[in-house]
Coordinates of C-alpha atoms in Angstrom, one line a residue:
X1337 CA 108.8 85.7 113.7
X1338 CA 110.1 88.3 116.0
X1339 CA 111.7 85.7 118.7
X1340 CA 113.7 84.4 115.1
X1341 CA 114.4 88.5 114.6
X1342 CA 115.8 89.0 117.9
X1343 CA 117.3 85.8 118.7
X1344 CA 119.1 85.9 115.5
X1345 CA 120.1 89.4 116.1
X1346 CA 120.9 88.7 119.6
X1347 CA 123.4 86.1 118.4
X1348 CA 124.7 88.1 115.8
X1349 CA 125.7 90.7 118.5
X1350 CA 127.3 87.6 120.6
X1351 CA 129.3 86.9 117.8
X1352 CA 130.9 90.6 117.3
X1353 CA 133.3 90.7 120.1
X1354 CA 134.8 86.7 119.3
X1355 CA 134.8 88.2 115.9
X1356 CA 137.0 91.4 116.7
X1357 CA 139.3 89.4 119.6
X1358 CA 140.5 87.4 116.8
X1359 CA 141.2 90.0 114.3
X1360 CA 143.0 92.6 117.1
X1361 CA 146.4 92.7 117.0
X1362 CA 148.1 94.8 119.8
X1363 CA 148.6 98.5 118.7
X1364 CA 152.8 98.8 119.0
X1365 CA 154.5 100.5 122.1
X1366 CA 155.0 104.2 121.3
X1367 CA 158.0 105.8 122.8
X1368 CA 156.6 108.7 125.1
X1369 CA 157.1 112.3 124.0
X1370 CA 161.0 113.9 125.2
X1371 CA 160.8 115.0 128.8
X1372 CA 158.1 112.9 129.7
X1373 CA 158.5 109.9 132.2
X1374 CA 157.6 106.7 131.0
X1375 CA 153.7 105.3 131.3
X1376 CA 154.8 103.8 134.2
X1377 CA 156.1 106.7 136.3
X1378 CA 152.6 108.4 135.0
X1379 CA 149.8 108.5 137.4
X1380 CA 146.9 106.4 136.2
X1381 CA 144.3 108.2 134.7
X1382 CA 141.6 105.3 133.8
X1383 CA 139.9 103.8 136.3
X1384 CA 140.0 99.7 135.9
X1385 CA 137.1 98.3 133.7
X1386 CA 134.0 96.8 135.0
X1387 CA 132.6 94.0 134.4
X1388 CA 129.9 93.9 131.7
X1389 CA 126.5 93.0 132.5
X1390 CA 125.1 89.4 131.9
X1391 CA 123.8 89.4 128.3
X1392 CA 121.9 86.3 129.1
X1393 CA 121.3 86.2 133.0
X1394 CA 118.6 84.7 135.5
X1395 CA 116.7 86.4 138.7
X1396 CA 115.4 83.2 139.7
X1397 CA 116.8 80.5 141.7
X1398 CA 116.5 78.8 137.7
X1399 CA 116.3 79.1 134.4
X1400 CA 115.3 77.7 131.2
X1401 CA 116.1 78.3 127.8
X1402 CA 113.8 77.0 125.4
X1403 CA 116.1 76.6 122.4
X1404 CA 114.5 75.9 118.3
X1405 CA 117.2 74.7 116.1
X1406 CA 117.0 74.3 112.5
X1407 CA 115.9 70.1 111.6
X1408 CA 119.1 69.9 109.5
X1409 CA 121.3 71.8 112.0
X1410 CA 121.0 69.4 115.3
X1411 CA 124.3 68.2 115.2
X1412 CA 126.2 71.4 115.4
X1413 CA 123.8 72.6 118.6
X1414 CA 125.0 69.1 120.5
X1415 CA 128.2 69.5 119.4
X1416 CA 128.0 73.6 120.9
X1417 CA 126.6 72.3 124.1
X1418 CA 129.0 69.2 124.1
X1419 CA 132.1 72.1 124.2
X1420 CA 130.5 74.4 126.7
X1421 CA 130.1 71.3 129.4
X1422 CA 133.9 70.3 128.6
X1423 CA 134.9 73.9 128.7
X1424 CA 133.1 75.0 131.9
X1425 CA 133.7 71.2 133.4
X1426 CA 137.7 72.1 132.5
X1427 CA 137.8 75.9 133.4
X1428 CA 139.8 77.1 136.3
X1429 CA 137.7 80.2 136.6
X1430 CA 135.8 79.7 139.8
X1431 CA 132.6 81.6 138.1
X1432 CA 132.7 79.6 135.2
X1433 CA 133.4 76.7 137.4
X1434 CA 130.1 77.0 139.0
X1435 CA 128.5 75.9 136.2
X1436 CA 129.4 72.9 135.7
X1437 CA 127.0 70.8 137.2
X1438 CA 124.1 72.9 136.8
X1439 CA 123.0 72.8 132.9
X1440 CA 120.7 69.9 131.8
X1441 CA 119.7 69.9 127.9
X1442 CA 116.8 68.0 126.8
X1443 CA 115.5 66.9 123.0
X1444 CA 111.6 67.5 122.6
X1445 CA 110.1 64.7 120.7
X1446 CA 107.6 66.1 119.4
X1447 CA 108.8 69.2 116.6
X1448 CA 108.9 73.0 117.6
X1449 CA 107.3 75.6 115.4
X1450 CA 108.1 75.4 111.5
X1451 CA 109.4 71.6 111.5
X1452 CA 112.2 72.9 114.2
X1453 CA 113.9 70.5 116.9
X1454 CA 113.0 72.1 120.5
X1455 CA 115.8 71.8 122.9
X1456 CA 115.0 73.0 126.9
X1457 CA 118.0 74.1 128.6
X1458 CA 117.2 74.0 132.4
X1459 CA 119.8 75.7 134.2
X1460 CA 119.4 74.5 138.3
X1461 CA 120.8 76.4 139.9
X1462 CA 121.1 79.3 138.1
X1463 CA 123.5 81.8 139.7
X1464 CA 123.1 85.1 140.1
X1465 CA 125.0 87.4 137.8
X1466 CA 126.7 84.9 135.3
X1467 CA 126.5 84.8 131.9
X1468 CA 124.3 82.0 130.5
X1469 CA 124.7 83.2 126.8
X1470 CA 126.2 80.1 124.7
X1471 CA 129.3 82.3 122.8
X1472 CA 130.1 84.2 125.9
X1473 CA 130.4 81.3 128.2
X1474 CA 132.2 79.3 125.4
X1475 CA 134.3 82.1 124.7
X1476 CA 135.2 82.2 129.0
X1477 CA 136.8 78.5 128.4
X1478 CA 138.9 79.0 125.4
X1479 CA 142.8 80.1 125.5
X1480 CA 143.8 83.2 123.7
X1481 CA 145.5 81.4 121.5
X1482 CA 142.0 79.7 120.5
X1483 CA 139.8 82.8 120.9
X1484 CA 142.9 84.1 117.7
X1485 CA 142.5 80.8 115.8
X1486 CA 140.2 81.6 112.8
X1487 CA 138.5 78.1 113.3
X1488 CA 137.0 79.9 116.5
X1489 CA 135.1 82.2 114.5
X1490 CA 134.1 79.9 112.1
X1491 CA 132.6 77.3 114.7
X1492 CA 130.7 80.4 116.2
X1493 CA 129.4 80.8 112.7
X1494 CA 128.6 77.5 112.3
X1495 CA 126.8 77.6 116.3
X1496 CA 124.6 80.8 115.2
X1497 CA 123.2 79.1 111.8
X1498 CA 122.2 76.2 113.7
X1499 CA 119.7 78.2 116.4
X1500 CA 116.4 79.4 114.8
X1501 CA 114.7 81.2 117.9
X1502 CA 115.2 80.8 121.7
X1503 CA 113.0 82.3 124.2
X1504 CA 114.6 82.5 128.3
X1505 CA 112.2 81.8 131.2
X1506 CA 113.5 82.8 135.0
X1507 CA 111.7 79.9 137.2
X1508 CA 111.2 79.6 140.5
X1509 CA 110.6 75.9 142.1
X1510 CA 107.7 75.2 144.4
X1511 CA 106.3 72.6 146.7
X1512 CA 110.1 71.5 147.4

């Protein structure tokens, strides 16, 4: 119950920032005050924004997401992965890029926990410092006209109700 509890909250999170991307409109250009130069001719005052931190990362040389997804829900999880293996496969983005060749999903025969379908994600090789998370790296290979379109937030919608738990393992090969 508490994987289901954070997993579910987990995903919830992943879904805020696709969420507000599509809803934020840009604030209008405000004239500066009289007798003050332009933005331009100001000295910056903000230093550039850093990266965020991996939500979902690995510290091994591979990783493994062991993935439950509700019986009647399969079809939207393929259809997820099948987007993030065109996205990232497509992606100009040399970090997303990376990732192309490295995910492998696999179908457990035999049922997960609760009548669930068991997926394993096995993620070889796992970089260092890249988001594994499904909505982030989904969201890395859409346009900004797509990450607008409300279909986008609907398909994450329809992405989150599908996953019932999903538990990350860092591995480390041996005997190679």
């Amino acid at each position: 119950m508490r994987s289901f509890v954070t997993s579910t909250f987990a995903l919830a999170l992943a879904l805020v920032p696709a969420v507000a991307f599509a809803q934020a409109t840009p604030p209008p250009a405000q004239q500066p005050p009289a007798g003050q130069p332009p933005a331009a001719a100001q000295p910056a005052a903000a230093q550039p924004a850093t990266p965020a931190a991996p939500k979902l990362s690995f510290s091994t040389p591979a990783g493994m997401l062991l993935v439950q997804v509700k019986p009647d829900q399969a079809a939207a999880f393929e259809e997820m992965i099948g987007k993030i293996k065109t996205g990232v496969a497509a992606s100009t983005d040399p970090s997303v890029k990376a990732q192309a060749g490295s995910w492998k999903v696999y179908k457990a025969a035999e049922p997960a926990a609760g009548g669930n379908i068991m997926y394993v994600v096995l993620i070889d090789p796992a970089t260092a410092n890249t988001e594994y998370q499904f909505f982030e790296v989904i969201q890395k290979t859409l346009t900004d006209e797509q990450k607008r379109d409300p279909a986008t937030a609907e398909m994450y919608k329809k992405y989150a109700a599908a996953i019932a738990g999903m538990n990350k393992l860092n591995v480390t090969p041996i005997g190679q």
